Tab-separated table of C-alpha atoms in Angstrom:
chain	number	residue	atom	x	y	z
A	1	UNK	CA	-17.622	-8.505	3.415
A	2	UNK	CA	-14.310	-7.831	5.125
A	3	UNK	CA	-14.030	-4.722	7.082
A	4	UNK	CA	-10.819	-3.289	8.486
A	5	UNK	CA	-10.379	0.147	10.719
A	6	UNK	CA	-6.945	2.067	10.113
A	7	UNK	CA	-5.662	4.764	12.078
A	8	UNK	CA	-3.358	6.017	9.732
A	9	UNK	CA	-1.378	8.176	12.094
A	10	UNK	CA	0.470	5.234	13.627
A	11	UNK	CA	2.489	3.912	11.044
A	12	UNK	CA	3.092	0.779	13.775
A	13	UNK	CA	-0.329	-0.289	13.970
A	14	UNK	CA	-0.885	0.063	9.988
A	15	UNK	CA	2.400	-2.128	9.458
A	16	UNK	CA	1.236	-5.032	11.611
A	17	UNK	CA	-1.884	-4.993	9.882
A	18	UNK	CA	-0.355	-5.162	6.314
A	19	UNK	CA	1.852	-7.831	7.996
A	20	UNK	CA	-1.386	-9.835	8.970
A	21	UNK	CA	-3.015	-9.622	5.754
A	22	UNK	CA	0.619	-10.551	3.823
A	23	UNK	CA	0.314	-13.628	5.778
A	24	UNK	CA	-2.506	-14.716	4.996
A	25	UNK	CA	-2.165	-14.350	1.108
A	26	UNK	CA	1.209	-15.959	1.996
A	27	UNK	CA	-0.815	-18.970	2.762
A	28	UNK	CA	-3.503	-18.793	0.317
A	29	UNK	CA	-1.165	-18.551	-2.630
A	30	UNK	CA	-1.607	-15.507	-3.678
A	31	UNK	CA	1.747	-13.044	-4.175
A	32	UNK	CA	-0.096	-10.874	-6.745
A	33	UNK	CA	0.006	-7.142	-7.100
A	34	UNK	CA	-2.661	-5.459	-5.951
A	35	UNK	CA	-3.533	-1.492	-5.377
A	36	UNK	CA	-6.235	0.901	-3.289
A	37	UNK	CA	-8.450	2.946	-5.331
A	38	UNK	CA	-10.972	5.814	-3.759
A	39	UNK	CA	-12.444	8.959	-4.805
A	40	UNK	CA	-9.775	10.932	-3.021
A	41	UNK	CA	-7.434	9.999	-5.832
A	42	UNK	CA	-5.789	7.173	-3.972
A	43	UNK	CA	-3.950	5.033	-6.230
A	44	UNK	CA	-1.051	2.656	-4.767
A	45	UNK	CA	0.317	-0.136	-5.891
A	46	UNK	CA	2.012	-2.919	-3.732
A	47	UNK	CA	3.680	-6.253	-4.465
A	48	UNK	CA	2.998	-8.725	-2.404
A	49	UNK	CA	5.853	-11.610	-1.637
A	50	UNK	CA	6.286	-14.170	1.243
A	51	UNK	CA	9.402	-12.391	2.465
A	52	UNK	CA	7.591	-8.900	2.754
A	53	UNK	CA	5.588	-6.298	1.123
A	54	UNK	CA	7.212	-3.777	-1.594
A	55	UNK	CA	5.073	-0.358	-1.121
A	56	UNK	CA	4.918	2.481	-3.429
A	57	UNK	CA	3.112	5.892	-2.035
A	58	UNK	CA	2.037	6.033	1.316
A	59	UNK	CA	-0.070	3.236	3.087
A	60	UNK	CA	-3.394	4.680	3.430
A	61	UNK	CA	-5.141	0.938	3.335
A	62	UNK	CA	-4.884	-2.258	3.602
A	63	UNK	CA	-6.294	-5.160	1.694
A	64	UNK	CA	-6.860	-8.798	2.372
A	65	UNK	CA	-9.129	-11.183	0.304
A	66	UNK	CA	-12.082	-9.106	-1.536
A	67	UNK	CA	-14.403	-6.957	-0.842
A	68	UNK	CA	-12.756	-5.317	1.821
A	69	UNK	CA	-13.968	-2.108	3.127
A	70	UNK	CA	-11.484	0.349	4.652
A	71	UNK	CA	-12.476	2.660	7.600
A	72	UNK	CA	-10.024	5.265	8.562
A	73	UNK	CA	-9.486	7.103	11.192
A	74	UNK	CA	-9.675	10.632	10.856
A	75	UNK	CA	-6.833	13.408	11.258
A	76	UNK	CA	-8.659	15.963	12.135
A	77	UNK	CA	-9.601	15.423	15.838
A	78	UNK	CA	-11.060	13.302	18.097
A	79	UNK	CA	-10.575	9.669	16.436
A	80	UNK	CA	-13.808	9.559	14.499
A	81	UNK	CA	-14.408	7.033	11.972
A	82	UNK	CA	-15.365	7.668	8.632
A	83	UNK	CA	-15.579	5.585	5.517
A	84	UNK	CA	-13.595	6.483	2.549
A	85	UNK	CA	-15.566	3.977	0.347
A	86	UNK	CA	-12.188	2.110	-0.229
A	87	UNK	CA	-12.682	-0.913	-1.859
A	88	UNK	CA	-9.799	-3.697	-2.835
A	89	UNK	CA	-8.744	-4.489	-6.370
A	90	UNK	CA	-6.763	-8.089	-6.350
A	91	UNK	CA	-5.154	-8.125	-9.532
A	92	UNK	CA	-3.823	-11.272	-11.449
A	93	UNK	CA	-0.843	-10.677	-13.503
């Protein structure tokens, strides 16, 4: 299982990481869409290409090759971790 922390208050950070995982589907092949779903009603979709990454909503996770699990940091003080129970969906189309 594949675990990756976000602090989704530094857009920066988040974009190298999406940049990281785009590469690596880059080289495995896959340029599939693929989306975040959690019980906070998280629902974004993303298509994936070798020349970048097309994303709808705001980035709240990031996936790489399943099961990843998303930690993210929270807003609300301090930089505690908690986990959103995130998991990654890698459609085929």
């Amino acid at each position: 299982m594949n675990e990756v922390v976000v602090d989704t208050r530094k857009d920066t950070a988040v974009r190298g990481v999406v940049r990281h995982a785009l590469g690596t589907l880059s080289e495995t092949g896959y340029t599939d869409r693929f989306r975040v779903e959690g019980r906070e009603k998280l629902l974004y979709s993303y298509v994936l290409t070798d020349k970048g990454i097309d994303a709808h909503g705001i980035l709240m996770a990031v996936l790489a090759m399943p099961p990843l699990v998303v930690r993210k940091v929270d807003s609300d003080g301090g930089g505690s971790l908690r986990t959103d129970g995130l998991t990654g969906i890698l459609q085929r189309n």
